[in-house]
Structures are given as structure tokens and as C-alpha cells.
Coordinates of N, CA and C and ligand atoms in Angstrom, one line a residue:
M1 N 39.6 -87.7 66.3 CA 39.4 -87.4 64.9 C 40.8 -87.1 64.3
P2 N 41.1 -87.7 63.2 CA 42.4 -87.5 62.6 C 42.6 -86.1 62.1
N3 N 43.8 -85.5 62.3 CA 44.1 -84.2 61.8 C 43.3 -83.1 62.4
V4 N 42.7 -83.3 63.7 CA 42.0 -82.3 64.4 C 42.7 -82.2 65.8
H5 N 43.1 -81.0 66.1 CA 43.7 -80.8 67.5 C 42.8 -80.0 68.3
V6 N 42.3 -80.6 69.4 CA 41.4 -79.9 70.3 C 42.3 -79.3 71.4
I7 N 42.2 -78.0 71.6 CA 43.1 -77.3 72.5 C 42.5 -77.3 73.9
S8 N 43.0 -78.2 74.8 CA 42.4 -78.4 76.1 C 43.0 -77.6 77.2
H9 N 43.9 -76.6 76.8 CA 44.5 -75.8 77.8 C 43.5 -75.2 78.7
P10 N 43.6 -75.2 80.0 CA 42.6 -74.7 81.0 C 42.2 -73.3 80.7
L11 N 43.2 -72.4 80.4 CA 42.8 -71.0 80.2 C 41.9 -70.9 78.9
V12 N 42.2 -71.7 77.9 CA 41.3 -71.6 76.7 C 39.9 -72.1 77.1
Q13 N 39.8 -73.2 77.8 CA 38.5 -73.7 78.2 C 37.7 -72.8 79.1
H14 N 38.4 -72.2 80.0 CA 37.8 -71.2 80.9 C 37.3 -70.0 80.1
K15 N 38.1 -69.5 79.3 CA 37.7 -68.3 78.5 C 36.6 -68.6 77.5
L16 N 36.6 -69.8 77.0 CA 35.5 -70.2 76.1 C 34.2 -70.3 76.8
T17 N 34.2 -70.8 78.0 CA 32.9 -70.8 78.8 C 32.4 -69.4 79.0
L18 N 33.3 -68.5 79.3 CA 32.8 -67.1 79.5 C 32.3 -66.5 78.2
L19 N 32.9 -66.9 77.1 CA 32.5 -66.4 75.8 C 31.1 -66.9 75.4
R20 N 30.8 -68.1 75.8 CA 29.5 -68.7 75.4 C 28.3 -68.1 76.1
Q21 N 28.6 -67.4 77.2 CA 27.5 -66.9 78.0 C 26.7 -65.8 77.3
V22 N 25.4 -66.0 77.3 CA 24.6 -65.0 76.5 C 24.7 -63.6 77.0
E23 N 25.0 -63.5 78.3 CA 25.0 -62.1 78.9 C 26.3 -61.4 78.6
R24 N 27.3 -62.0 78.0 CA 28.6 -61.4 77.8 C 28.5 -60.1 76.9
S25 N 29.0 -59.0 77.4 CA 28.9 -57.8 76.6 C 29.8 -57.9 75.3
T26 N 29.5 -57.0 74.4 CA 30.4 -56.9 73.2 C 31.8 -56.7 73.6
Q27 N 32.0 -55.8 74.5 CA 33.4 -55.4 74.9 C 34.1 -56.7 75.5
G28 N 33.3 -57.4 76.4 CA 33.9 -58.5 77.1 C 34.1 -59.7 76.1
F29 N 33.2 -59.8 75.1 CA 33.3 -60.9 74.1 C 34.6 -60.6 73.3
R30 N 34.7 -59.4 72.8 CA 35.8 -59.1 71.9 C 37.2 -59.3 72.7
R31 N 37.2 -58.9 73.9 CA 38.4 -59.0 74.7 C 38.8 -60.5 74.9
L32 N 37.8 -61.3 75.2 CA 38.0 -62.8 75.4 C 38.5 -63.4 74.1
V33 N 37.9 -63.0 73.0 CA 38.3 -63.6 71.7 C 39.8 -63.2 71.4
N34 N 40.1 -62.0 71.8 CA 41.5 -61.6 71.6 C 42.4 -62.4 72.5
E35 N 42.0 -62.6 73.7 CA 42.9 -63.4 74.6 C 43.0 -64.8 74.2
I36 N 41.9 -65.4 73.8 CA 42.0 -66.8 73.3 C 42.8 -66.9 72.1
S37 N 42.7 -65.9 71.2 CA 43.5 -66.1 69.9 C 45.0 -66.1 70.2
M38 N 45.4 -65.4 71.3 CA 46.9 -65.5 71.6 C 47.2 -67.0 72.0
L39 N 46.4 -67.6 72.8 CA 46.7 -68.9 73.2 C 46.6 -69.9 72.1
L40 N 45.6 -69.7 71.1 CA 45.5 -70.5 70.0 C 46.8 -70.3 69.1
A41 N 47.2 -69.1 69.0 CA 48.4 -68.8 68.2 C 49.6 -69.6 68.7
Y42 N 49.7 -69.7 70.0 CA 50.8 -70.4 70.6 C 50.7 -71.9 70.2
E43 N 49.5 -72.5 70.2 CA 49.4 -73.9 69.9 C 49.6 -74.2 68.5
V44 N 49.1 -73.3 67.6 CA 49.1 -73.7 66.1 C 50.5 -73.4 65.6
T45 N 51.4 -72.7 66.3 CA 52.8 -72.5 65.9 C 53.8 -73.4 66.6
R46 N 53.3 -74.3 67.4 CA 54.1 -75.1 68.3 C 55.2 -75.8 67.6
D47 N 54.9 -76.3 66.3 CA 55.9 -77.1 65.6 C 56.6 -76.4 64.4
L48 N 56.6 -75.1 64.5 CA 57.2 -74.4 63.4 C 58.7 -74.7 63.3
A49 N 59.2 -74.8 62.1 CA 60.7 -75.1 61.9 C 61.6 -74.0 62.5
L50 N 62.7 -74.4 63.1 CA 63.7 -73.5 63.5 C 65.0 -73.8 62.8
E51 N 65.8 -72.7 62.8 CA 67.2 -72.9 62.3 C 68.1 -72.2 63.2
M52 N 69.4 -72.5 63.2 CA 70.3 -71.9 64.1 C 71.0 -70.7 63.4
T53 N 71.2 -69.7 64.3 CA 71.8 -68.5 63.8 C 72.9 -68.1 64.8
E54 N 74.0 -67.4 64.3 CA 75.0 -67.0 65.2 C 74.7 -65.6 65.8
I55 N 74.7 -65.5 67.1 CA 74.4 -64.2 67.7 C 75.5 -63.8 68.7
E56 N 75.4 -62.6 69.2 CA 76.4 -62.2 70.2 C 75.6 -61.7 71.4
T57 N 75.8 -62.4 72.5 CA 75.2 -61.9 73.8 C 76.1 -60.9 74.4
P58 N 75.8 -60.2 75.5 CA 76.7 -59.3 76.1 C 78.0 -60.1 76.6
L59 N 77.9 -61.4 76.7 CA 79.1 -62.1 77.2 C 79.9 -62.9 76.1
T60 N 79.2 -63.4 75.1 CA 79.9 -64.3 74.2 C 79.1 -64.5 72.9
R61 N 79.7 -65.2 71.9 CA 78.9 -65.6 70.8 C 78.3 -66.9 71.0
M62 N 77.1 -67.2 70.4 CA 76.5 -68.5 70.5 C 75.6 -68.7 69.3
A63 N 75.4 -70.0 69.1 CA 74.4 -70.4 68.1 C 73.0 -70.5 68.8
S64 N 72.0 -69.9 68.2 CA 70.7 -69.8 68.8 C 69.6 -70.0 67.8
P65 N 68.4 -70.6 68.2 CA 67.4 -70.9 67.2 C 66.5 -69.7 66.9
I66 N 66.2 -69.5 65.6 CA 65.2 -68.6 65.1 C 64.3 -69.3 64.2
L67 N 63.1 -68.7 63.9 CA 62.2 -69.3 63.0 C 62.8 -69.4 61.6
A68 N 62.6 -70.5 60.9 CA 63.2 -70.8 59.6 C 62.2 -70.4 58.5
G69 N 62.7 -70.0 57.4 CA 61.8 -69.8 56.2 C 61.1 -68.4 56.2
K70 N 60.2 -68.3 55.3 CA 59.5 -67.0 55.1 C 58.5 -66.8 56.2
K71 N 58.2 -65.6 56.4 CA 57.2 -65.2 57.4 C 55.8 -65.8 57.1
L72 N 55.1 -66.3 58.1 CA 53.8 -67.0 57.8 C 52.8 -65.9 57.5
V73 N 51.6 -66.4 57.1 CA 50.5 -65.6 56.7 C 49.3 -66.0 57.5
F74 N 48.7 -65.0 58.2 CA 47.4 -65.2 58.8 C 46.3 -64.8 57.8
A75 N 45.3 -65.7 57.7 CA 44.3 -65.4 56.7 C 42.9 -65.4 57.3
P76 N 42.5 -64.2 57.9 CA 41.2 -64.2 58.6 C 40.1 -64.2 57.5
I77 N 39.0 -65.0 57.8 CA 37.8 -64.9 57.0 C 36.9 -63.8 57.6
L78 N 36.6 -62.8 56.7 CA 35.8 -61.7 57.2 C 34.4 -62.1 57.4
R79 N 33.8 -61.6 58.4 CA 34.3 -60.6 59.3 C 34.9 -61.3 60.6
A80 N 34.3 -62.3 61.1 CA 34.6 -62.8 62.4 C 36.0 -63.2 62.6
G81 N 36.7 -63.6 61.5 CA 38.1 -64.0 61.6 C 39.0 -62.9 62.0
V82 N 38.5 -61.7 61.7 CA 39.3 -60.5 62.1 C 39.5 -60.4 63.6
G83 N 38.5 -60.9 64.3 CA 38.5 -60.9 65.8 C 39.7 -61.7 66.3
F84 N 40.2 -62.6 65.5 CA 41.4 -63.4 65.9 C 42.7 -62.8 65.6
L85 N 42.6 -61.8 64.7 CA 43.9 -61.3 64.1 C 44.8 -60.6 65.0
D86 N 44.3 -59.7 65.8 CA 45.1 -58.9 66.7 C 45.9 -59.8 67.7
G87 N 45.2 -60.7 68.3 CA 45.9 -61.6 69.2 C 47.0 -62.4 68.5
M88 N 46.7 -62.9 67.3 CA 47.7 -63.7 66.6 C 48.9 -62.8 66.3
L89 N 48.7 -61.6 65.9 CA 49.8 -60.7 65.5 C 50.6 -60.2 66.7
E90 N 49.9 -60.2 67.9 CA 50.7 -59.9 69.1 C 51.8 -60.9 69.3
L91 N 51.5 -62.2 69.0 CA 52.5 -63.2 69.2 C 53.5 -63.3 68.0
V92 N 53.0 -63.1 66.8 CA 53.8 -63.2 65.6 C 53.7 -61.9 64.8
P93 N 54.4 -60.8 65.3 CA 54.2 -59.5 64.8 C 54.7 -59.3 63.3
A94 N 55.6 -60.2 62.9 CA 56.1 -60.0 61.5 C 55.2 -60.8 60.5
A95 N 54.2 -61.4 60.9 CA 53.4 -62.2 60.0 C 52.7 -61.3 58.9
R96 N 52.5 -61.9 57.8 CA 51.7 -61.2 56.7 C 50.2 -61.5 56.9
V97 N 49.4 -60.8 56.2 CA 47.9 -61.0 56.4 C 47.3 -61.1 55.0
A98 N 46.4 -62.1 54.9 CA 45.6 -62.3 53.7 C 44.1 -62.2 54.1
H99 N 43.4 -61.2 53.6 CA 42.0 -61.0 54.0 C 41.1 -61.8 53.0
I100 N 40.3 -62.6 53.5 CA 39.4 -63.4 52.7 C 37.9 -63.0 53.0
G101 N 37.3 -62.4 52.1 CA 35.9 -61.9 52.3 C 34.9 -62.9 51.8
L102 N 34.2 -63.5 52.8 CA 33.2 -64.5 52.5 C 32.0 -64.3 53.4
Y103 N 30.8 -64.4 53.0 CA 29.7 -64.4 53.9 C 28.8 -65.6 53.6
R104 N 28.1 -66.1 54.6 CA 27.3 -67.3 54.4 C 25.9 -66.8 54.0
D105 N 25.4 -67.2 52.9 CA 24.0 -66.9 52.5 C 23.1 -67.6 53.5
P106 N 22.2 -66.8 54.2 CA 21.4 -67.4 55.2 C 20.4 -68.5 54.7
A107 N 20.0 -68.4 53.4 CA 19.1 -69.3 52.9 C 19.7 -70.6 52.4
T108 N 20.8 -70.5 51.7 CA 21.5 -71.7 51.2 C 22.6 -72.2 52.0
L109 N 23.1 -71.4 52.9 CA 24.3 -71.7 53.8 C 25.6 -71.8 52.9
Q110 N 25.5 -71.4 51.7 CA 26.7 -71.4 50.8 C 27.5 -70.2 51.1
A111 N 28.8 -70.3 50.9 CA 29.7 -69.2 51.1 C 29.8 -68.3 49.8
V112 N 29.6 -67.0 50.0 CA 29.7 -66.1 48.9 C 30.9 -65.2 49.0
E113 N 31.8 -65.2 48.0 CA 33.0 -64.5 48.0 C 32.8 -63.0 47.7
Y114 N 33.4 -62.1 48.4 CA 33.3 -60.7 48.1 C 34.7 -59.9 48.1
Y115 N 35.7 -60.6 48.6 CA 37.0 -59.9 48.7 C 38.1 -60.9 48.9
F116 N 39.2 -60.7 48.3 CA 40.4 -61.5 48.5 C 41.7 -60.7 48.3
K117 N 42.5 -60.6 49.2 CA 43.8 -59.8 49.1 C 44.9 -60.5 49.9
A118 N 45.8 -61.1 49.2 CA 46.9 -61.8 49.9 C 48.3 -61.3 49.4
P119 N 49.3 -61.6 50.1 CA 50.7 -61.2 49.6 C 50.9 -61.9 48.3
P120 N 51.7 -61.3 47.4 CA 51.9 -61.9 46.1 C 52.6 -63.3 46.1
D121 N 53.4 -63.5 47.1 CA 54.1 -64.8 47.2 C 53.5 -65.7 48.3
V122 N 52.2 -65.6 48.4 CA 51.5 -66.4 49.5 C 51.7 -67.8 49.3
A123 N 51.9 -68.3 48.0 CA 52.1 -69.7 47.8 C 53.3 -70.3 48.4
E124 N 54.3 -69.4 48.7 CA 55.6 -69.9 49.3 C 55.6 -69.9 50.8
R125 N 54.4 -69.5 51.4 CA 54.4 -69.3 52.9 C 53.4 -70.3 53.5
L126 N 53.6 -70.5 54.8 CA 52.6 -71.2 55.6 C 51.4 -70.3 55.8
V127 N 50.2 -70.7 55.5 CA 49.0 -69.9 55.7 C 48.1 -70.5 56.8
I128 N 47.8 -69.6 57.8 CA 46.9 -70.1 58.9 C 45.6 -69.4 58.7
V129 N 44.6 -70.1 58.3 CA 43.2 -69.6 58.1 C 42.6 -69.4 59.5
L130 N 42.0 -68.2 59.7 CA 41.3 -67.9 61.0 C 39.8 -67.7 60.8
D131 N 39.1 -68.4 61.6 CA 37.6 -68.1 61.6 C 37.1 -68.8 62.9
P132 N 36.4 -68.0 63.8 CA 36.0 -68.6 65.1 C 35.1 -69.8 64.9
M133 N 34.3 -69.8 63.8 CA 33.2 -70.8 63.7 C 33.4 -71.7 62.5
L134 N 33.5 -73.0 62.7 CA 33.4 -74.0 61.6 C 32.1 -74.7 61.8
A135 N 31.1 -74.2 61.0 CA 29.7 -74.8 61.2 C 29.5 -75.8 60.1
T136 N 28.9 -75.4 59.0 CA 28.8 -76.3 57.8 C 30.2 -76.5 57.2
A137 N 31.1 -75.6 57.5 CA 32.5 -75.5 56.9 C 32.4 -75.1 55.4
N138 N 31.3 -74.6 54.9 CA 31.3 -74.1 53.6 C 32.3 -72.9 53.4
S139 N 32.3 -72.0 54.4 CA 33.2 -70.9 54.4 C 34.7 -71.3 54.4
A140 N 35.0 -72.2 55.3 CA 36.4 -72.7 55.4 C 36.8 -73.4 54.2
V141 N 35.9 -74.2 53.6 CA 36.3 -75.0 52.4 C 36.5 -74.0 51.3
A142 N 35.7 -73.0 51.1 CA 35.8 -71.9 50.1 C 37.1 -71.2 50.3
A143 N 37.5 -70.8 51.5 CA 38.7 -70.1 51.8 C 39.9 -70.9 51.4
V144 N 39.9 -72.2 51.7 CA 41.1 -73.0 51.3 C 41.1 -73.2 49.8
D145 N 39.9 -73.4 49.2 CA 39.9 -73.4 47.7 C 40.6 -72.2 47.1
L146 N 40.2 -71.0 47.6 CA 40.8 -69.8 47.1 C 42.3 -69.8 47.3
L147 N 42.8 -70.2 48.4 CA 44.2 -70.3 48.7 C 44.9 -71.3 47.8
K148 N 44.3 -72.5 47.6 CA 44.9 -73.5 46.8 C 45.0 -73.0 45.3
A149 N 43.9 -72.3 44.9 CA 43.9 -71.8 43.5 C 45.1 -70.8 43.3
R150 N 45.6 -70.3 44.3 CA 46.8 -69.4 44.2 C 48.1 -70.1 44.5
G151 N 48.0 -71.4 44.6 CA 49.2 -72.2 44.8 C 49.6 -72.6 46.2
C152 N 48.8 -72.2 47.2 CA 49.2 -72.5 48.6 C 49.1 -74.0 48.8
R153 N 50.1 -74.5 49.5 CA 50.1 -75.9 49.8 C 50.2 -76.2 51.4
A154 N 50.9 -75.3 52.0 CA 51.0 -75.4 53.5 C 49.9 -74.6 54.2
I155 N 48.8 -75.2 54.6 CA 47.7 -74.5 55.1 C 47.2 -75.1 56.4
R156 N 46.9 -74.3 57.4 CA 46.3 -74.8 58.6 C 45.0 -74.0 58.9
M157 N 44.1 -74.6 59.6 CA 42.8 -73.9 59.9 C 42.7 -73.8 61.5
V158 N 42.4 -72.6 61.9 CA 42.2 -72.4 63.4 C 40.8 -71.9 63.6
C159 N 40.1 -72.5 64.5 CA 38.7 -72.0 64.9 C 38.6 -72.1 66.4
L160 N 37.5 -71.5 66.9 CA 37.1 -71.6 68.3 C 36.2 -72.8 68.5
L161 N 35.2 -72.9 67.7 CA 34.2 -74.0 67.8 C 34.0 -74.6 66.5
A162 N 33.9 -76.0 66.5 CA 33.7 -76.7 65.3 C 32.5 -77.7 65.5
A163 N 31.7 -77.8 64.5 CA 30.6 -78.8 64.6 C 31.2 -80.1 63.9
P164 N 30.7 -81.3 64.4 CA 31.2 -82.5 63.8 C 30.9 -82.6 62.3
E165 N 29.7 -82.1 61.9 CA 29.4 -82.1 60.5 C 30.4 -81.2 59.7
G166 N 30.8 -80.1 60.3 CA 31.7 -79.2 59.6 C 33.1 -79.8 59.4
I167 N 33.5 -80.5 60.5 CA 34.9 -81.1 60.4 C 34.8 -82.2 59.3
A168 N 33.8 -83.0 59.3 CA 33.7 -84.1 58.3 C 33.7 -83.5 56.9
H169 N 32.9 -82.4 56.7 CA 32.8 -81.8 55.4 C 34.2 -81.2 55.0
F170 N 34.8 -80.5 55.9 CA 36.1 -79.9 55.6 C 37.1 -80.9 55.2
H171 N 37.2 -82.0 56.0 CA 38.2 -83.0 55.7 C 37.8 -83.9 54.5
T172 N 36.6 -83.9 54.1 CA 36.2 -84.6 52.8 C 36.9 -83.8 51.6
R173 N 36.8 -82.4 51.8 CA 37.4 -81.6 50.7 C 38.9 -81.3 50.8
H174 N 39.3 -81.2 52.0 CA 40.7 -80.8 52.3 C 41.3 -81.7 53.4
P175 N 41.5 -83.0 53.1 CA 41.9 -83.9 54.2 C 43.2 -83.6 54.8
E176 N 44.1 -83.0 54.0 CA 45.5 -82.8 54.5 C 45.6 -81.5 55.3
V177 N 44.6 -80.7 55.4 CA 44.7 -79.4 56.2 C 44.3 -79.7 57.6
P178 N 45.2 -79.5 58.6 CA 44.9 -79.8 60.0 C 44.0 -78.7 60.5
I179 N 43.2 -79.0 61.5 CA 42.3 -78.1 62.2 C 42.7 -78.0 63.7
W180 N 42.8 -76.8 64.2 CA 43.0 -76.5 65.6 C 41.7 -75.9 66.1
T181 N 41.1 -76.4 67.1 CA 39.8 -75.9 67.7 C 39.8 -76.0 69.2
A182 N 39.1 -75.1 69.8 CA 39.0 -75.1 71.3 C 38.0 -76.1 71.7
A183 N 37.0 -76.4 70.9 CA 36.0 -77.4 71.2 C 35.3 -77.9 70.0
I184 N 34.8 -79.2 70.1 CA 33.9 -79.7 69.1 C 32.5 -79.8 69.8
D185 N 31.6 -79.1 69.2 CA 30.3 -79.1 69.9 C 29.4 -80.2 69.4
S186 N 28.1 -80.2 69.8 CA 27.2 -81.3 69.5 C 26.8 -81.5 68.1
H187 N 26.2 -80.4 67.5 CA 25.6 -80.6 66.2 C 25.2 -79.2 65.6
L188 N 24.7 -79.1 64.4 CA 24.2 -77.9 63.8 C 22.7 -77.9 63.9
D189 N 22.1 -76.7 64.1 CA 20.6 -76.7 64.1 C 20.1 -76.5 62.7
A190 N 18.8 -76.3 62.5 CA 18.2 -76.3 61.2 C 18.7 -75.1 60.4
H191 N 19.2 -74.0 61.1 CA 19.7 -72.8 60.4 C 21.2 -72.9 60.2
G192 N 21.8 -74.0 60.5 CA 23.3 -74.1 60.4 C 24.1 -73.5 61.5
Y193 N 23.4 -73.2 62.7 CA 24.2 -72.7 63.8 C 24.7 -73.8 64.7
I194 N 25.9 -73.6 65.2 CA 26.5 -74.6 66.1 C 25.8 -74.6 67.5
V195 N 25.4 -75.8 67.9 CA 24.7 -76.0 69.2 C 25.6 -76.9 70.1
P196 N 25.9 -76.5 71.4 CA 25.4 -75.3 72.0 C 26.0 -74.0 71.5
G197 N 27.2 -74.0 71.0 CA 27.7 -72.8 70.3 C 27.9 -71.6 71.2
L198 N 27.9 -70.4 70.5 CA 28.0 -69.1 71.1 C 27.2 -68.1 70.4
G199 N 26.4 -68.5 69.4 CA 25.6 -67.6 68.6 C 26.4 -67.1 67.4
D200 N 26.1 -66.0 66.9 CA 26.7 -65.4 65.7 C 28.0 -64.7 66.1
A201 N 29.1 -65.3 65.7 CA 30.4 -64.8 66.2 C 30.6 -63.3 65.7
G202 N 30.4 -63.1 64.4 CA 30.6 -61.7 63.9 C 29.8 -60.7 64.6
D203 N 28.5 -61.0 64.8 CA 27.6 -60.0 65.5 C 28.1 -59.8 66.9
R204 N 28.5 -60.8 67.6 CA 28.9 -60.7 69.0 C 30.2 -59.9 69.1
I205 N 31.2 -60.1 68.1 CA 32.4 -59.4 68.2 C 32.2 -57.9 67.9
F206 N 31.4 -57.7 66.9 CA 31.3 -56.3 66.4 C 30.1 -55.5 66.9
G207 N 29.2 -56.2 67.6 CA 28.0 -55.6 68.2 C 27.0 -55.2 67.2
T208 N 26.8 -56.0 66.2 CA 25.9 -55.6 65.1 C 24.5 -56.3 65.3
R209 N 24.2 -56.9 66.4 CA 22.9 -57.3 66.6 C 22.5 -57.1 68.1
Ligands
PRP301 C1 30.1 -66.9 60.0 C2 31.5 -67.4 60.6 C3 32.0 -68.2 59.5 C4 30.8 -68.9 58.9 C5 30.8 -70.2 59.5 O1 30.3 -65.9 59.2 O2 32.3 -66.3 60.9 O3 32.7 -67.5 58.5 O4 29.7 -68.1 59.4 O5 29.7 -70.9 58.9 P1 29.9 -72.1 57.9 O6 30.9 -73.0 58.5 O7 28.6 -72.7 57.8 O8 30.3 -71.6 56.6 P2 29.1 -65.1 58.5 O9 28.8 -65.7 57.2 O10 28.0 -65.0 59.5 O11 29.7 -63.7 58.2 P3 30.3 -62.6 59.2 O12 31.6 -63.1 59.8 O13 30.5 -61.5 58.3 O14 29.3 -62.3 60.3
URA302 N1 28.3 -68.7 62.1 C1 28.3 -68.3 63.4 O1 28.8 -67.1 63.7 N2 27.8 -69.1 64.4 C2 27.4 -70.3 64.1 O2 26.9 -71.0 65.1 C3 27.4 -70.8 62.8 C4 27.9 -70.0 61.8

């Protein structure tokens, strides 16, 4: 699929299998999401631009690479996207954070906005949207709509699981936004859940069901 990166790293695939298991405890689930998010952060930042800077080692001066440009922004979609945040920030501690509050209306499956808070200069930064689940993609489409409405142009989407229907919908609306995912599952069920999936990501991360 164009503009979709499936992260086949063995550690990601192994941890994803553990996550999917129905018997996984809240504590175990949260820890695995945290571990996977670090590995996903590594992949989604693989091609960030570098520039050379002059530094001094204990022995000599040298030109050495550092990240170029403004600090990037992680944009978790509440709630489940927050489960990705700590792991991402472990790897990129200077990143800024934009919280995007959306929930999926269970009857219509449409995304309902309830909160948005981003750095004032978010439009000048690379924004990486975080949400474990890309199901219908209504939430991810709405999140990117909100970011574009504030002028953002450099946007990436990271999830754990994506449904083929969700990828198609997302790229119909935002074809230039690349997706990183650990797996593309089979399909959506009648309630918009990813099959085989892992259930309700927010409930499993926060122990609310
Ligand atoms: C879940 C998930 C995504 C959304 C995916 O959130 O975290 O945000 O559903 O579904 P979609 O692709 O069909 O929009 P939910 O609305 O259950 O809210 P929560 O994270 O607060 O549990
Ligand atoms: N949201 C979830 O948390 N899980 C799904 O399978 C679909 C949407």
C-alpha cells in the first residue's frame, strides 16, 4: 500500500502478539504499549533531517550531526493515544505535545471533538499523530483536519493496528500523510472494531472495562 509503513521488526511483532491476548492484564498491556511505542518512535523518526554542529570531545574538536529544525510535536488522540506518549518522549524528550480530544460516537462511529491544545507554533513543526487504533479512521481524519486547520503541513500518523478500510478512508482524505503501523488486520466488524484486533485500546490501557 502506498504511503503505509508496516513495522516488521521482530520485537514489535512479538510484543503485539502478547498485547492481543485477551488474558493480558491492564498492567501488562500498558507496559507493552509503552515498550512498543519506543520501537515505533525509532522507526517513525528514522529519516529526520540532520545538520552538522561543531563540538568539542575530550580529545579534539569535530563536526557532528544533530537534529535539524524545530522540535517535533507528538499529538496523541485522547485517550488511547496517551498510552503511546511516554515511550515516544523517552526517545525524544525535547518534543512538544499537542493533545487532541476525540471520542468515537458508538452509534454513528463519527469522531466527536472535545479538546484541542497544541503549541502556538505547531504549524512550523513536524507533527506525529499517535493513536493505537486506525479503525474507520474517522478519528485520525478528524485529528489531521484539526491540525491542518491550524496550518500544519508536515504530519505523520502512527498506530499499532490498522484496518484496510481505515487506511483507504484516511488516504482518501489525507493522501500525503504517511502511516506507520505494526500490522494491517483483516477487516472491521459491524461495530467498527478491528478484527482480529485487540479490543478497545483505551479500556485496556486504562482498565476502564
Ligand atoms: C478509539 C481509538 C481511536 C478510535 C479509532 O478511541 O483510540 O481513537 O477509537 O476508531 P476510528 O478509527 O473508527 O475512529 P475511542 O473513541 O474508543 O476513545 P477512547 O480512546 O477515549 O477510548
Ligand atoms: N477503537 C478501539 O479501541 N478498538 C477497535 O478495534 C476499534 C476502535
